[in-house]
PDB file of N, CA and C in Angstrom:
ATOM      1  N   MET A   1     152.752 -61.537 121.128  1.00 76.00           N
ATOM      2  CA  MET A   1     153.009 -60.327 121.887  1.00 76.00           C
ATOM      3  C   MET A   1     152.490 -59.104 121.138  1.00 76.00           C
ATOM      4  N   LYS A   2     152.711 -59.103 119.808  1.00 74.00           N
ATOM      5  CA  LYS A   2     152.229 -57.974 119.015  1.00 74.00           C
ATOM      6  C   LYS A   2     150.711 -57.882 119.042  1.00 74.00           C
ATOM      7  N   ARG A   3     150.059 -59.022 119.053  1.00 77.00           N
ATOM      8  CA  ARG A   3     148.597 -59.029 119.086  1.00 77.00           C
ATOM      9  C   ARG A   3     148.072 -58.390 120.370  1.00 77.00           C
ATOM     10  N   ILE A   4     148.722 -58.676 121.466  1.00 76.00           N
ATOM     11  CA  ILE A   4     148.297 -58.115 122.745  1.00 76.00           C
ATOM     12  C   ILE A   4     148.479 -56.598 122.742  1.00 76.00           C
ATOM     13  N   ILE A   5     149.614 -56.141 122.264  1.00 75.00           N
ATOM     14  CA  ILE A   5     149.889 -54.703 122.223  1.00 75.00           C
ATOM     15  C   ILE A   5     148.901 -53.992 121.307  1.00 75.00           C
ATOM     16  N   VAL A   6     148.635 -54.576 120.160  1.00 69.00           N
ATOM     17  CA  VAL A   6     147.686 -53.973 119.218  1.00 69.00           C
ATOM     18  C   VAL A   6     146.283 -53.958 119.826  1.00 69.00           C
ATOM     19  N   ALA A   7     145.892 -55.044 120.459  1.00 68.00           N
ATOM     20  CA  ALA A   7     144.559 -55.117 121.061  1.00 68.00           C
ATOM     21  C   ALA A   7     144.412 -54.091 122.183  1.00 68.00           C
ATOM     22  N   LEU A   8     145.429 -53.963 123.013  1.00 64.00           N
ATOM     23  CA  LEU A   8     145.373 -52.982 124.091  1.00 64.00           C
ATOM     24  C   LEU A   8     145.350 -51.551 123.565  1.00 64.00           C
ATOM     25  N   SER A   9     146.146 -51.283 122.554  1.00 67.00           N
ATOM     26  CA  SER A   9     146.171 -49.921 122.013  1.00 67.00           C
ATOM     27  C   SER A   9     144.839 -49.562 121.366  1.00 67.00           C
ATOM     28  N   ILE A  10     144.211 -50.511 120.707  1.00 69.00           N
ATOM     29  CA  ILE A  10     142.896 -50.261 120.112  1.00 69.00           C
ATOM     30  C   ILE A  10     141.852 -50.045 121.212  1.00 69.00           C
ATOM     31  N   ALA A  11     141.894 -50.864 122.223  1.00 60.00           N
ATOM     32  CA  ALA A  11     140.928 -50.727 123.318  1.00 60.00           C
ATOM     33  C   ALA A  11     141.087 -49.385 124.026  1.00 60.00           C
ATOM     34  N   LEU A  12     142.317 -48.975 124.272  1.00 56.00           N
ATOM     35  CA  LEU A  12     142.557 -47.700 124.944  1.00 56.00           C
ATOM     36  C   LEU A  12     142.192 -46.514 124.068  1.00 56.00           C
ATOM     37  N   SER A  13     142.393 -46.641 122.774  1.00 61.00           N
ATOM     38  CA  SER A  13     142.061 -45.530 121.884  1.00 61.00           C
ATOM     39  C   SER A  13     140.562 -45.257 121.877  1.00 61.00           C
ATOM     40  N   PHE A  14     139.757 -46.279 122.110  1.00 58.00           N
ATOM     41  CA  PHE A  14     138.312 -46.077 122.180  1.00 58.00           C
ATOM     42  C   PHE A  14     137.857 -45.687 123.576  1.00 58.00           C
ATOM     43  N   ALA A  15     138.544 -46.121 124.593  1.00 53.00           N
ATOM     44  CA  ALA A  15     138.104 -45.883 125.964  1.00 53.00           C
ATOM     45  C   ALA A  15     138.482 -44.494 126.482  1.00 53.00           C
ATOM     46  N   LEU A  16     139.678 -44.025 126.216  1.00 48.00           N
ATOM     47  CA  LEU A  16     140.139 -42.768 126.800  1.00 48.00           C
ATOM     48  C   LEU A  16     139.435 -41.519 126.269  1.00 48.00           C
ATOM     49  N   PRO A  17     139.325 -41.321 124.986  1.00 49.00           N
ATOM     50  CA  PRO A  17     138.726 -40.081 124.515  1.00 49.00           C
ATOM     51  C   PRO A  17     137.221 -39.984 124.755  1.00 49.00           C
ATOM     52  N   THR A  18     136.565 -41.075 125.026  1.00 45.00           N
ATOM     53  CA  THR A  18     135.127 -41.059 125.207  1.00 45.00           C
ATOM     54  C   THR A  18     134.723 -40.124 126.330  1.00 45.00           C
ATOM     55  N   HIS A  19     135.461 -40.143 127.423  1.00 48.00           N
ATOM     56  CA  HIS A  19     135.155 -39.286 128.565  1.00 48.00           C
ATOM     57  C   HIS A  19     135.302 -37.818 128.190  1.00 48.00           C
ATOM     58  N   ALA A  20     136.362 -37.471 127.484  1.00 52.00           N
ATOM     59  CA  ALA A  20     136.597 -36.086 127.088  1.00 52.00           C
ATOM     60  C   ALA A  20     135.538 -35.615 126.099  1.00 52.00           C
ATOM     61  N   PHE A  21     135.163 -36.468 125.162  1.00 54.00           N
ATOM     62  CA  PHE A  21     134.147 -36.089 124.190  1.00 54.00           C
ATOM     63  C   PHE A  21     132.788 -35.935 124.849  1.00 54.00           C
ATOM     64  N   ALA A  22     132.505 -36.757 125.846  1.00 52.00           N
ATOM     65  CA  ALA A  22     131.224 -36.652 126.536  1.00 52.00           C
ATOM     66  C   ALA A  22     131.122 -35.321 127.266  1.00 52.00           C
ATOM     67  N   ASP A  23     132.193 -34.894 127.929  1.00 71.00           N
ATOM     68  CA  ASP A  23     132.193 -33.616 128.623  1.00 71.00           C
ATOM     69  C   ASP A  23     132.060 -32.465 127.639  1.00 71.00           C
ATOM     70  N   GLN A  24     132.780 -32.529 126.537  1.00 75.00           N
ATOM     71  CA  GLN A  24     132.734 -31.453 125.556  1.00 75.00           C
ATOM     72  C   GLN A  24     131.356 -31.388 124.913  1.00 75.00           C
ATOM     73  N   ALA A  25     130.751 -32.521 124.657  1.00 79.00           N
ATOM     74  CA  ALA A  25     129.416 -32.525 124.062  1.00 79.00           C
ATOM     75  C   ALA A  25     128.407 -31.898 125.016  1.00 79.00           C
ATOM     76  N   ALA A  26     128.547 -32.187 126.296  1.00 81.00           N
ATOM     77  CA  ALA A  26     127.648 -31.593 127.283  1.00 81.00           C
ATOM     78  C   ALA A  26     127.861 -30.086 127.349  1.00 81.00           C
ATOM     79  N   CYS A  27     129.104 -29.653 127.275  1.00 83.00           N
ATOM     80  CA  CYS A  27     129.404 -28.225 127.309  1.00 83.00           C
ATOM     81  C   CYS A  27     128.921 -27.526 126.042  1.00 83.00           C
ATOM     82  N   GLU A  28     129.009 -28.201 124.904  1.00 84.00           N
ATOM     83  CA  GLU A  28     128.507 -27.615 123.662  1.00 84.00           C
ATOM     84  C   GLU A  28     126.995 -27.443 123.727  1.00 84.00           C
ATOM     85  N   ALA A  29     126.315 -28.363 124.372  1.00 84.00           N
ATOM     86  CA  ALA A  29     124.865 -28.251 124.511  1.00 84.00           C
ATOM     87  C   ALA A  29     124.484 -27.073 125.401  1.00 84.00           C
ATOM     88  N   LYS A  30     125.355 -26.733 126.357  1.00 85.00           N
ATOM     89  CA  LYS A  30     125.094 -25.620 127.268  1.00 85.00           C
ATOM     90  C   LYS A  30     125.495 -24.270 126.676  1.00 85.00           C
ATOM     91  N   ALA A  31     126.164 -24.260 125.534  1.00 86.00           N
ATOM     92  CA  ALA A  31     126.661 -23.025 124.921  1.00 86.00           C
ATOM     93  C   ALA A  31     125.533 -22.306 124.185  1.00 86.00           C
ATOM     94  N   VAL A  32     124.654 -21.678 124.953  1.00 89.00           N
ATOM     95  CA  VAL A  32     123.537 -20.927 124.386  1.00 89.00           C
ATOM     96  C   VAL A  32     123.518 -19.535 124.994  1.00 89.00           C
ATOM     97  N   SER A  33     122.930 -18.591 124.258  1.00 87.00           N
ATOM     98  CA  SER A  33     122.831 -17.216 124.744  1.00 87.00           C
ATOM     99  C   SER A  33     121.697 -17.114 125.757  1.00 87.00           C
ATOM    100  N   LYS A  34     121.521 -15.915 126.313  1.00 86.00           N
ATOM    101  CA  LYS A  34     120.450 -15.693 127.277  1.00 86.00           C
ATOM    102  C   LYS A  34     119.074 -15.876 126.629  1.00 86.00           C
ATOM    103  N   ASP A  35     119.021 -15.677 125.316  1.00 90.00           N
ATOM    104  CA  ASP A  35     117.767 -15.838 124.577  1.00 90.00           C
ATOM    105  C   ASP A  35     117.488 -17.296 124.239  1.00 90.00           C
ATOM    106  N   GLY A  36     118.419 -18.174 124.498  1.00 87.00           N
ATOM    107  CA  GLY A  36     118.264 -19.585 124.189  1.00 87.00           C
ATOM    108  C   GLY A  36     118.763 -19.969 122.815  1.00 87.00           C
ATOM    109  N   LYS A  37     119.388 -19.025 122.120  1.00 89.00           N
ATOM    110  CA  LYS A  37     119.922 -19.307 120.787  1.00 89.00           C
ATOM    111  C   LYS A  37     121.343 -19.849 120.911  1.00 89.00           C
ATOM    112  N   PRO A  38     121.744 -20.781 120.049  1.00 89.00           N
ATOM    113  CA  PRO A  38     123.105 -21.338 120.130  1.00 89.00           C
ATOM    114  C   PRO A  38     124.170 -20.281 119.834  1.00 89.00           C
ATOM    115  N   LEU A  39     125.288 -20.383 120.544  1.00 89.00           N
ATOM    116  CA  LEU A  39     126.408 -19.470 120.325  1.00 89.00           C
ATOM    117  C   LEU A  39     127.265 -19.974 119.172  1.00 89.00           C
ATOM    118  N   TYR A  40     127.971 -19.046 118.535  1.00 89.00           N
ATOM    119  CA  TYR A  40     128.857 -19.386 117.426  1.00 89.00           C
ATOM    120  C   TYR A  40     130.202 -18.702 117.610  1.00 89.00           C
ATOM    121  N   GLY A  41     131.220 -19.236 116.968  1.00 90.00           N
ATOM    122  CA  GLY A  41     132.534 -18.607 116.918  1.00 90.00           C
ATOM    123  C   GLY A  41     133.223 -18.509 118.265  1.00 90.00           C
ATOM    124  N   ALA A  42     133.801 -17.329 118.522  1.00 89.00           N
ATOM    125  CA  ALA A  42     134.598 -17.120 119.728  1.00 89.00           C
ATOM    126  C   ALA A  42     133.743 -17.224 120.984  1.00 89.00           C
ATOM    127  N   ALA A  43     132.505 -16.780 120.917  1.00 88.00           N
ATOM    128  CA  ALA A  43     131.619 -16.863 122.087  1.00 88.00           C
ATOM    129  C   ALA A  43     131.372 -18.323 122.472  1.00 88.00           C
ATOM    130  N   LYS A  44     131.178 -19.171 121.467  1.00 88.00           N
ATOM    131  CA  LYS A  44     130.958 -20.594 121.733  1.00 88.00           C
ATOM    132  C   LYS A  44     132.222 -21.226 122.312  1.00 88.00           C
ATOM    133  N   ASP A  45     133.378 -20.890 121.738  1.00 87.00           N
ATOM    134  CA  ASP A  45     134.644 -21.434 122.236  1.00 87.00           C
ATOM    135  C   ASP A  45     134.891 -21.017 123.681  1.00 87.00           C
ATOM    136  N   ALA A  46     134.614 -19.750 124.000  1.00 86.00           N
ATOM    137  CA  ALA A  46     134.815 -19.263 125.361  1.00 86.00           C
ATOM    138  C   ALA A  46     133.868 -19.956 126.335  1.00 86.00           C
ATOM    139  N   SER A  47     132.630 -20.164 125.912  1.00 86.00           N
ATOM    140  CA  SER A  47     131.657 -20.834 126.767  1.00 86.00           C
ATOM    141  C   SER A  47     132.067 -22.280 127.036  1.00 86.00           C
ATOM    142  N   ILE A  48     132.533 -22.973 126.002  1.00 83.00           N
ATOM    143  CA  ILE A  48     132.962 -24.363 126.172  1.00 83.00           C
ATOM    144  C   ILE A  48     134.200 -24.436 127.059  1.00 83.00           C
ATOM    145  N   LYS A  49     135.136 -23.509 126.852  1.00 83.00           N
ATOM    146  CA  LYS A  49     136.354 -23.494 127.669  1.00 83.00           C
ATOM    147  C   LYS A  49     136.010 -23.262 129.132  1.00 83.00           C
ATOM    148  N   LYS A  50     135.096 -22.344 129.391  1.00 83.00           N
ATOM    149  CA  LYS A  50     134.689 -22.065 130.767  1.00 83.00           C
ATOM    150  C   LYS A  50     133.993 -23.278 131.368  1.00 83.00           C
ATOM    151  N   CYS A  51     133.129 -23.907 130.593  1.00 81.00           N
ATOM    152  CA  CYS A  51     132.408 -25.089 131.061  1.00 81.00           C
ATOM    153  C   CYS A  51     133.371 -26.231 131.383  1.00 81.00           C
ATOM    154  N   MET A  52     134.342 -26.459 130.515  1.00 76.00           N
ATOM    155  CA  MET A  52     135.317 -27.522 130.746  1.00 76.00           C
ATOM    156  C   MET A  52     136.176 -27.208 131.969  1.00 76.00           C
ATOM    157  N   GLY A  53     136.489 -25.947 132.169  1.00 72.00           N
ATOM    158  CA  GLY A  53     137.271 -25.550 133.338  1.00 72.00           C
ATOM    159  C   GLY A  53     136.486 -25.671 134.616  1.00 72.00           C
ATOM    160  N   ASP A  54     135.181 -25.420 134.550  1.00 58.00           N
ATOM    161  CA  ASP A  54     134.337 -25.521 135.722  1.00 58.00           C
ATOM    162  C   ASP A  54     134.143 -26.962 136.154  1.00 58.00           C
ATOM    163  N   ALA A  55     134.351 -27.880 135.271  1.00 49.00           N
ATOM    164  CA  ALA A  55     134.174 -29.287 135.592  1.00 49.00           C
ATOM    165  C   ALA A  55     135.228 -29.774 136.571  1.00 49.00           C
ATOM    166  N   LYS A  56     136.353 -29.122 136.588  1.00 49.00           N
ATOM    167  CA  LYS A  56     137.427 -29.502 137.483  1.00 49.00           C
ATOM    168  C   LYS A  56     137.216 -28.832 138.836  1.00 49.00           C
ATOM    169  N   PRO A  57     137.475 -29.531 139.934  1.00 47.00           N
ATOM    170  CA  PRO A  57     137.306 -28.909 141.238  1.00 47.00           C
ATOM    171  C   PRO A  57     138.334 -27.802 141.444  1.00 47.00           C
ATOM    172  N   ASN A  58     137.905 -26.712 142.032  1.00 61.00           N
ATOM    173  CA  ASN A  58     138.788 -25.581 142.269  1.00 61.00           C
ATOM    174  C   ASN A  58     138.795 -25.283 143.763  1.00 61.00           C
ATOM    175  N   ASP A  59     139.827 -25.738 144.464  1.00 75.00           N
ATOM    176  CA  ASP A  59     139.912 -25.540 145.899  1.00 75.00           C
ATOM    177  C   ASP A  59     140.094 -24.078 146.259  1.00 75.00           C
ATOM    178  N   CYS A  60     140.758 -23.314 145.404  1.00 80.00           N
ATOM    179  CA  CYS A  60     141.000 -21.903 145.703  1.00 80.00           C
ATOM    180  C   CYS A  60     139.699 -21.125 145.768  1.00 80.00           C
ATOM    181  N   GLU A  61     138.773 -21.460 144.926  1.00 80.00           N
ATOM    182  CA  GLU A  61     137.482 -20.757 144.941  1.00 80.00           C
ATOM    183  C   GLU A  61     136.704 -21.098 146.203  1.00 80.00           C
ATOM    184  N   ALA A  62     136.826 -22.326 146.668  1.00 80.00           N
ATOM    185  CA  ALA A  62     136.144 -22.723 147.895  1.00 80.00           C
ATOM    186  C   ALA A  62     136.772 -22.061 149.118  1.00 80.00           C
ATOM    187  N   LYS A  63     138.067 -21.749 149.046  1.00 83.00           N
ATOM    188  CA  LYS A  63     138.771 -21.119 150.162  1.00 83.00           C
ATOM    189  C   LYS A  63     138.587 -19.608 150.200  1.00 83.00           C
ATOM    190  N   ALA A  64     137.933 -19.032 149.204  1.00 86.00           N
ATOM    191  CA  ALA A  64     137.752 -17.582 149.136  1.00 86.00           C
ATOM    192  C   ALA A  64     136.609 -17.156 150.043  1.00 86.00           C
ATOM    193  N   VAL A  65     136.875 -17.170 151.347  1.00 88.00           N
ATOM    194  CA  VAL A  65     135.884 -16.768 152.340  1.00 88.00           C
ATOM    195  C   VAL A  65     136.494 -15.733 153.276  1.00 88.00           C
ATOM    196  N   SER A  66     135.635 -14.916 153.882  1.00 88.00           N
ATOM    197  CA  SER A  66     136.099 -13.891 154.809  1.00 88.00           C
ATOM    198  C   SER A  66     136.432 -14.522 156.159  1.00 88.00           C
ATOM    199  N   LYS A  67     136.892 -13.703 157.093  1.00 88.00           N
ATOM    200  CA  LYS A  67     137.206 -14.188 158.440  1.00 88.00           C
ATOM    201  C   LYS A  67     135.961 -14.710 159.145  1.00 88.00           C
ATOM    202  N   ASP A  68     134.815 -14.181 158.751  1.00 89.00           N
ATOM    203  CA  ASP A  68     133.548 -14.612 159.341  1.00 89.00           C
ATOM    204  C   ASP A  68     133.029 -15.903 158.736  1.00 89.00           C
ATOM    205  N   GLY A  69     133.671 -16.367 157.677  1.00 86.00           N
ATOM    206  CA  GLY A  69     133.255 -17.581 157.003  1.00 86.00           C
ATOM    207  C   GLY A  69     132.280 -17.336 155.867  1.00 86.00           C
ATOM    208  N   LYS A  70     132.024 -16.059 155.538  1.00 89.00           N
ATOM    209  CA  LYS A  70     131.113 -15.718 154.450  1.00 89.00           C
ATOM    210  C   LYS A  70     131.889 -15.681 153.135  1.00 89.00           C
ATOM    211  N   PRO A  71     131.263 -16.088 152.032  1.00 88.00           N
ATOM    212  CA  PRO A  71     131.965 -16.075 150.733  1.00 88.00           C
ATOM    213  C   PRO A  71     132.321 -14.655 150.298  1.00 88.00           C
ATOM    214  N   LEU A  72     133.493 -14.532 149.667  1.00 90.00           N
ATOM    215  CA  LEU A  72     133.937 -13.240 149.155  1.00 90.00           C
ATOM    216  C   LEU A  72     133.351 -13.013 147.766  1.00 90.00           C
ATOM    217  N   TYR A  73     133.236 -11.728 147.391  1.00 90.00           N
ATOM    218  CA  TYR A  73     132.709 -11.359 146.084  1.00 90.00           C
ATOM    219  C   TYR A  73     133.598 -10.308 145.451  1.00 90.00           C
ATOM    220  N   GLY A  74     133.520 -10.221 144.136  1.00 92.00           N
ATOM    221  CA  GLY A  74     134.194  -9.155 143.399  1.00 92.00           C
ATOM    222  C   GLY A  74     135.704  -9.213 143.470  1.00 92.00           C
ATOM    223  N   ALA A  75     136.301  -8.014 143.687  1.00 92.00           N
ATOM    224  CA  ALA A  75     137.759  -7.890 143.682  1.00 92.00           C
ATOM    225  C   ALA A  75     138.405  -8.667 144.827  1.00 92.00           C
ATOM    226  N   ALA A  76     137.747  -8.721 145.972  1.00 91.00           N
ATOM    227  CA  ALA A  76     138.300  -9.461 147.108  1.00 91.00           C
ATOM    228  C   ALA A  76     138.394 -10.956 146.786  1.00 91.00           C
ATOM    229  N   LYS A  77     137.371 -11.478 146.126  1.00 89.00           N
ATOM    230  CA  LYS A  77     137.383 -12.888 145.735  1.00 89.00           C
ATOM    231  C   LYS A  77     138.481 -13.138 144.710  1.00 89.00           C
ATOM    232  N   ASP A  78     138.582 -12.261 143.713  1.00 89.00           N
ATOM    233  CA  ASP A  78     139.615 -12.407 142.687  1.00 89.00           C
ATOM    234  C   ASP A  78     141.012 -12.381 143.294  1.00 89.00           C
ATOM    235  N   ALA A  79     141.240 -11.466 144.237  1.00 89.00           N
ATOM    236  CA  ALA A  79     142.549 -11.365 144.884  1.00 89.00           C
ATOM    237  C   ALA A  79     142.856 -12.612 145.703  1.00 89.00           C
ATOM    238  N   SER A  80     141.854 -13.129 146.390  1.00 87.00           N
ATOM    239  CA  SER A  80     142.050 -14.330 147.204  1.00 87.00           C
ATOM    240  C   SER A  80     142.391 -15.537 146.329  1.00 87.00           C
ATOM    241  N   ILE A  81     141.688 -15.692 145.217  1.00 84.00           N
ATOM    242  CA  ILE A  81     141.949 -16.818 144.308  1.00 84.00           C
ATOM    243  C   ILE A  81     143.328 -16.687 143.684  1.00 84.00           C
ATOM    244  N   LYS A  82     143.689 -15.457 143.285  1.00 85.00           N
ATOM    245  CA  LYS A  82     144.995 -15.240 142.682  1.00 85.00           C
ATOM    246  C   LYS A  82     146.119 -15.568 143.677  1.00 85.00           C
ATOM    247  N   LYS A  83     145.943 -15.169 144.932  1.00 85.00           N
ATOM    248  CA  LYS A  83     146.938 -15.449 145.975  1.00 85.00           C
ATOM    249  C   LYS A  83     147.032 -16.955 146.219  1.00 85.00           C
ATOM    250  N   CYS A  84     145.887 -17.626 146.236  1.00 83.00           N
ATOM    251  CA  CYS A  84     145.850 -19.066 146.479  1.00 83.00           C
ATOM    252  C   CYS A  84     146.561 -19.827 145.361  1.00 83.00           C
ATOM    253  N   MET A  85     146.408 -19.380 144.120  1.00 77.00           N
ATOM    254  CA  MET A  85     147.001 -20.058 142.976  1.00 77.00           C
ATOM    255  C   MET A  85     148.497 -19.766 142.852  1.00 77.00           C
ATOM    256  N   GLY A  86     149.005 -18.880 143.665  1.00 75.00           N
ATOM    257  CA  GLY A  86     150.430 -18.616 143.629  1.00 75.00           C
ATOM    258  C   GLY A  86     150.797 -17.348 142.881  1.00 75.00           C
ATOM    259  N   GLY A  87     149.811 -16.619 142.427  1.00 67.00           N
ATOM    260  CA  GLY A  87     150.072 -15.360 141.729  1.00 67.00           C
ATOM    261  C   GLY A  87     150.412 -14.258 142.720  1.00 67.00           C
ATOM    262  N   LYS A  88     150.989 -13.171 142.211  1.00 56.00           N
ATOM    263  CA  LYS A  88     151.341 -12.073 143.104  1.00 56.00           C
ATOM    264  C   LYS A  88     150.346 -10.966 143.003  1.00 56.00           C
TER     265      LYS A  88
END
């Protein structure tokens, strides 16, 4: 029984983080300035955080459309997303 538990825990330890590391590695590769130079420090961290957040589907952003069905921009879009997420 112990062998099975150990084998499963080892297998899961290699399988689960691989997906997260692959996404982070892709985001780190995209963390470049407008000049094409790699970002460092807080700028790099912010870029990676934004990239990782963008990977997740955001229904509120898709719902940010006007009555005519056109996408909202600027403050109107921000207000719509904030309302959708439950903010006041």
